[in-house]
Amino acid sequence: MLGERKAELARLDGFTLAAQAASEVETSAATLMEDTEEYLPLEIARAILRRRMEEFRNAQQDPVLAHAGRLFTQLALGRFADLELDQDGDSHTVLARSATGGLLRVDQLSEATADQLYLALRLATLERYSEEDRALPFAVDGIFMTFDDRRAQAALTVLDEMAERFQVIVFTHHDHLVELALAATPPGRIHVHPLPEFEGAK
């Protein structure tokens, strides 16, 4: 008799544990369902946002980079062929492809070549704005400090071409750059405006 009671009690304990386990499973399944309902819309929205960002990059950034590459080739006197983007996760790094095919990071370029790269990117961006009827003036001071005369002439030629689409203003205290500009552009293209010399307080 006692043995039967013990066996019956064991069965009841097993039923109780099974019922508790089933209840826990149902609770977990309900929680998982709620989390899934919240997660799926967020994941779908994230995927749509990524796709839109990629479409915007292809429509805006890639044309600017391609044009900047052409300008950079001209500014660098043909020593570089174009520019590329190296994508590492969500970040992008601009690489310069040399005429021999090698890819260089900005920190691997000389100071003058890096300055040419930045100038090319800035001009390409401004030209993109001008294509959308949002032309902005381009005013710079001392951008030729790291350029030799040949590079300066190449840059002045590029700026003269850009002047068809937006106003270009260059400040310099080097007289020889004025001579280079006059030599690099057609007659009447350059308007030189000497500024009064600053003498300081007396």
CSV table of C-alpha atoms in Angstrom, one decimal:
chain,number,residue,atom,x,y,z
A,1,MET,CA,0.0,0.0,0.0
A,2,LEU,CA,2.7,2.4,1.0
A,3,GLY,CA,4.6,1.6,-2.2
A,4,GLU,CA,1.6,2.4,-4.4
A,5,ARG,CA,1.1,5.7,-2.6
A,6,LYS,CA,4.8,6.6,-3.3
A,7,ALA,CA,4.5,5.7,-6.9
A,8,GLU,CA,1.3,7.7,-7.3
A,9,LEU,CA,3.0,10.7,-5.6
A,10,ALA,CA,6.0,10.4,-8.0
A,11,ARG,CA,3.6,10.5,-11.0
A,12,LEU,CA,1.8,13.5,-9.6
A,13,ASP,CA,5.2,15.3,-9.1
A,14,GLY,CA,6.1,14.4,-12.7
A,15,PHE,CA,2.9,15.8,-14.0
A,16,THR,CA,3.4,19.0,-11.9
A,17,LEU,CA,7.0,19.5,-13.3
A,18,ALA,CA,5.7,18.8,-16.9
A,19,ALA,CA,3.0,21.4,-16.4
A,20,GLN,CA,5.4,24.0,-15.1
A,21,ALA,CA,7.8,23.3,-18.0
A,22,ALA,CA,4.9,23.6,-20.5
A,23,SER,CA,3.9,26.9,-18.9
A,24,GLU,CA,7.4,28.2,-19.1
A,25,VAL,CA,7.7,27.2,-22.8
A,26,GLU,CA,4.4,29.0,-23.5
A,27,THR,CA,5.6,32.1,-21.7
A,28,SER,CA,8.9,32.1,-23.5
A,29,ALA,CA,7.2,31.6,-26.9
A,30,ALA,CA,4.9,34.5,-26.2
A,31,THR,CA,7.8,36.7,-25.2
A,32,LEU,CA,9.7,35.6,-28.3
A,33,MET,CA,6.7,36.4,-30.5
A,34,GLU,CA,6.5,39.9,-29.0
A,35,ASP,CA,10.2,40.5,-29.5
A,36,THR,CA,10.0,39.3,-33.0
A,37,GLU,CA,7.1,41.6,-33.8
A,38,GLU,CA,9.2,44.5,-32.6
A,39,TYR,CA,12.5,43.3,-34.2
A,40,LEU,CA,11.3,42.6,-37.7
A,41,PRO,CA,10.0,46.2,-38.5
A,42,LEU,CA,13.2,47.7,-37.1
A,43,GLU,CA,15.4,45.3,-39.2
A,44,ILE,CA,13.3,46.0,-42.3
A,45,ALA,CA,13.6,49.8,-41.7
A,46,ARG,CA,17.4,49.4,-41.2
A,47,ALA,CA,17.7,47.4,-44.5
A,48,ILE,CA,15.7,50.1,-46.3
A,49,LEU,CA,17.8,52.9,-44.8
A,50,ARG,CA,21.0,51.1,-45.8
A,51,ARG,CA,19.7,50.7,-49.4
A,52,ARG,CA,18.7,54.3,-49.6
A,53,MET,CA,22.1,55.4,-48.3
A,54,GLU,CA,23.9,53.2,-50.9
A,55,GLU,CA,21.7,54.7,-53.6
A,56,PHE,CA,22.5,58.2,-52.5
A,57,ARG,CA,26.2,57.3,-52.4
A,58,ASN,CA,26.1,55.9,-55.9
A,59,ALA,CA,24.2,58.9,-57.2
A,60,GLN,CA,26.2,61.6,-55.4
A,61,GLN,CA,29.5,60.4,-54.1
A,62,ASP,CA,30.6,58.2,-56.9
A,63,PRO,CA,30.3,60.9,-59.6
A,64,VAL,CA,32.1,63.4,-57.4
A,65,LEU,CA,34.9,60.9,-56.8
A,66,ALA,CA,35.2,60.1,-60.5
A,67,HIS,CA,35.4,63.8,-61.4
A,68,ALA,CA,37.8,64.5,-58.5
A,69,GLY,CA,40.0,61.7,-59.9
A,70,ARG,CA,40.1,63.4,-63.3
A,71,LEU,CA,41.0,66.7,-61.7
A,72,PHE,CA,43.6,65.0,-59.5
A,73,THR,CA,45.3,63.5,-62.5
A,74,GLN,CA,45.5,66.9,-64.1
A,75,LEU,CA,46.8,68.6,-61.0
A,76,ALA,CA,49.3,65.8,-60.3
A,77,LEU,CA,50.7,66.2,-63.9
A,78,GLY,CA,49.7,62.6,-64.8
A,79,ARG,CA,51.5,60.9,-62.0
A,80,PHE,CA,48.2,59.5,-60.7
A,81,ALA,CA,45.4,57.9,-62.7
A,82,ASP,CA,42.3,58.2,-60.5
A,83,LEU,CA,40.8,57.9,-57.0
A,84,GLU,CA,39.1,54.9,-55.4
A,85,LEU,CA,37.2,54.3,-52.2
A,86,ASP,CA,38.4,51.6,-49.8
A,87,GLN,CA,35.3,50.6,-47.7
A,88,ASP,CA,36.0,49.1,-44.3
A,89,GLY,CA,32.7,48.5,-42.6
A,90,ASP,CA,30.7,51.8,-42.5
A,91,SER,CA,33.8,54.0,-43.1
A,92,HIS,CA,35.4,54.9,-46.4
A,93,THR,CA,38.9,55.9,-47.2
A,94,VAL,CA,40.0,57.7,-50.4
A,95,LEU,CA,42.9,56.0,-52.1
A,96,ALA,CA,45.0,57.4,-54.9
A,97,ARG,CA,46.0,55.1,-57.8
A,98,SER,CA,49.4,55.9,-59.3
A,99,ALA,CA,50.1,55.9,-63.0
A,100,THR,CA,51.8,52.5,-62.4
A,101,GLY,CA,48.7,51.0,-60.8
A,102,GLY,CA,49.6,51.1,-57.1
A,103,LEU,CA,47.1,52.4,-54.5
A,104,LEU,CA,48.3,54.9,-51.9
A,105,ARG,CA,46.6,56.2,-48.8
A,106,VAL,CA,46.6,60.0,-48.1
A,107,ASP,CA,49.3,59.6,-45.4
A,108,GLN,CA,51.5,57.9,-48.0
A,109,LEU,CA,51.4,60.9,-50.3
A,110,SER,CA,53.8,63.9,-50.3
A,111,GLU,CA,52.4,67.0,-48.7
A,112,ALA,CA,52.0,68.7,-52.1
A,113,THR,CA,50.3,65.7,-53.6
A,114,ALA,CA,47.9,65.4,-50.6
A,115,ASP,CA,47.1,69.1,-51.0
A,116,GLN,CA,46.3,68.5,-54.7
A,117,LEU,CA,44.0,65.6,-53.7
A,118,TYR,CA,42.1,67.8,-51.2
A,119,LEU,CA,41.8,70.5,-53.8
A,120,ALA,CA,40.5,68.1,-56.4
A,121,LEU,CA,37.9,66.8,-54.0
A,122,ARG,CA,36.8,70.3,-53.1
A,123,LEU,CA,36.5,71.4,-56.6
A,124,ALA,CA,34.6,68.3,-57.7
A,125,THR,CA,32.1,68.9,-54.9
A,126,LEU,CA,31.6,72.5,-55.8
A,127,GLU,CA,31.1,71.6,-59.5
A,128,ARG,CA,28.5,69.1,-58.4
A,129,TYR,CA,26.7,71.9,-56.7
A,130,SER,CA,26.9,74.1,-59.8
A,131,GLU,CA,25.3,71.3,-61.9
A,132,GLU,CA,22.3,71.6,-59.5
A,133,ASP,CA,22.2,75.4,-59.9
A,134,ARG,CA,23.7,75.9,-56.5
A,135,ALA,CA,27.0,77.4,-57.6
A,136,LEU,CA,29.1,78.8,-54.8
A,137,PRO,CA,32.1,81.1,-55.0
A,138,PHE,CA,35.5,79.5,-54.4
A,139,ALA,CA,37.9,81.6,-52.3
A,140,VAL,CA,41.2,80.3,-51.2
A,141,ASP,CA,44.3,81.7,-49.6
A,142,GLY,CA,47.8,80.3,-50.0
A,143,ILE,CA,46.8,77.0,-51.6
A,144,PHE,CA,50.0,76.9,-53.7
A,145,MET,CA,52.4,77.0,-50.7
A,146,THR,CA,53.5,73.4,-51.3
A,147,PHE,CA,53.3,73.5,-55.1
A,148,ASP,CA,56.3,74.0,-57.4
A,149,ASP,CA,55.8,76.2,-60.5
A,150,ARG,CA,54.6,73.3,-62.7
A,151,ARG,CA,52.0,72.2,-60.2
A,152,ALA,CA,50.9,75.7,-59.6
A,153,GLN,CA,50.5,76.3,-63.3
A,154,ALA,CA,48.4,73.0,-63.6
A,155,ALA,CA,46.2,74.2,-60.7
A,156,LEU,CA,45.7,77.6,-62.2
A,157,THR,CA,44.7,76.0,-65.5
A,158,VAL,CA,42.1,73.9,-63.6
A,159,LEU,CA,40.8,76.9,-61.7
A,160,ASP,CA,40.5,78.8,-65.0
A,161,GLU,CA,38.3,75.9,-66.3
A,162,MET,CA,36.2,76.0,-63.1
A,163,ALA,CA,35.7,79.7,-63.5
A,164,GLU,CA,33.2,78.9,-66.3
A,165,ARG,CA,30.8,77.5,-63.6
A,166,PHE,CA,31.6,79.5,-60.4
A,167,GLN,CA,33.6,82.5,-59.3
A,168,VAL,CA,37.2,81.7,-58.3
A,169,ILE,CA,39.1,84.1,-55.9
A,170,VAL,CA,42.7,83.4,-55.0
A,171,PHE,CA,44.6,85.4,-52.4
A,172,THR,CA,48.4,85.3,-52.5
A,173,HIS,CA,51.4,87.4,-51.5
A,174,HIS,CA,53.7,85.8,-54.1
A,175,ASP,CA,54.1,88.1,-57.1
A,176,HIS,CA,55.4,85.2,-59.3
A,177,LEU,CA,52.1,83.4,-58.9
A,178,VAL,CA,50.4,86.3,-60.6
A,179,GLU,CA,52.8,86.0,-63.5
A,180,LEU,CA,52.1,82.2,-63.6
A,181,ALA,CA,48.4,82.8,-63.6
A,182,LEU,CA,48.6,85.3,-66.5
A,183,ALA,CA,50.8,82.9,-68.4
A,184,ALA,CA,48.5,79.9,-67.8
A,185,THR,CA,45.2,81.5,-68.8
A,186,PRO,CA,43.9,83.3,-71.9
A,187,PRO,CA,44.2,87.1,-72.0
A,188,GLY,CA,41.6,88.9,-70.0
A,189,ARG,CA,40.7,85.9,-67.9
A,190,ILE,CA,42.6,87.0,-64.8
A,191,HIS,CA,41.6,90.1,-62.9
A,192,VAL,CA,44.4,91.2,-60.5
A,193,HIS,CA,43.4,93.3,-57.6
A,194,PRO,CA,46.5,94.4,-55.5
A,195,LEU,CA,45.6,95.0,-51.9
A,196,PRO,CA,47.2,97.8,-49.8
A,197,GLU,CA,50.1,96.7,-47.7
A,198,PHE,CA,49.2,96.4,-44.1
A,199,GLU,CA,51.6,98.5,-42.0
A,200,GLY,CA,50.3,97.8,-38.6
A,201,ALA,CA,49.6,100.2,-35.8
A,202,LYS,CA,51.8,103.2,-35.4
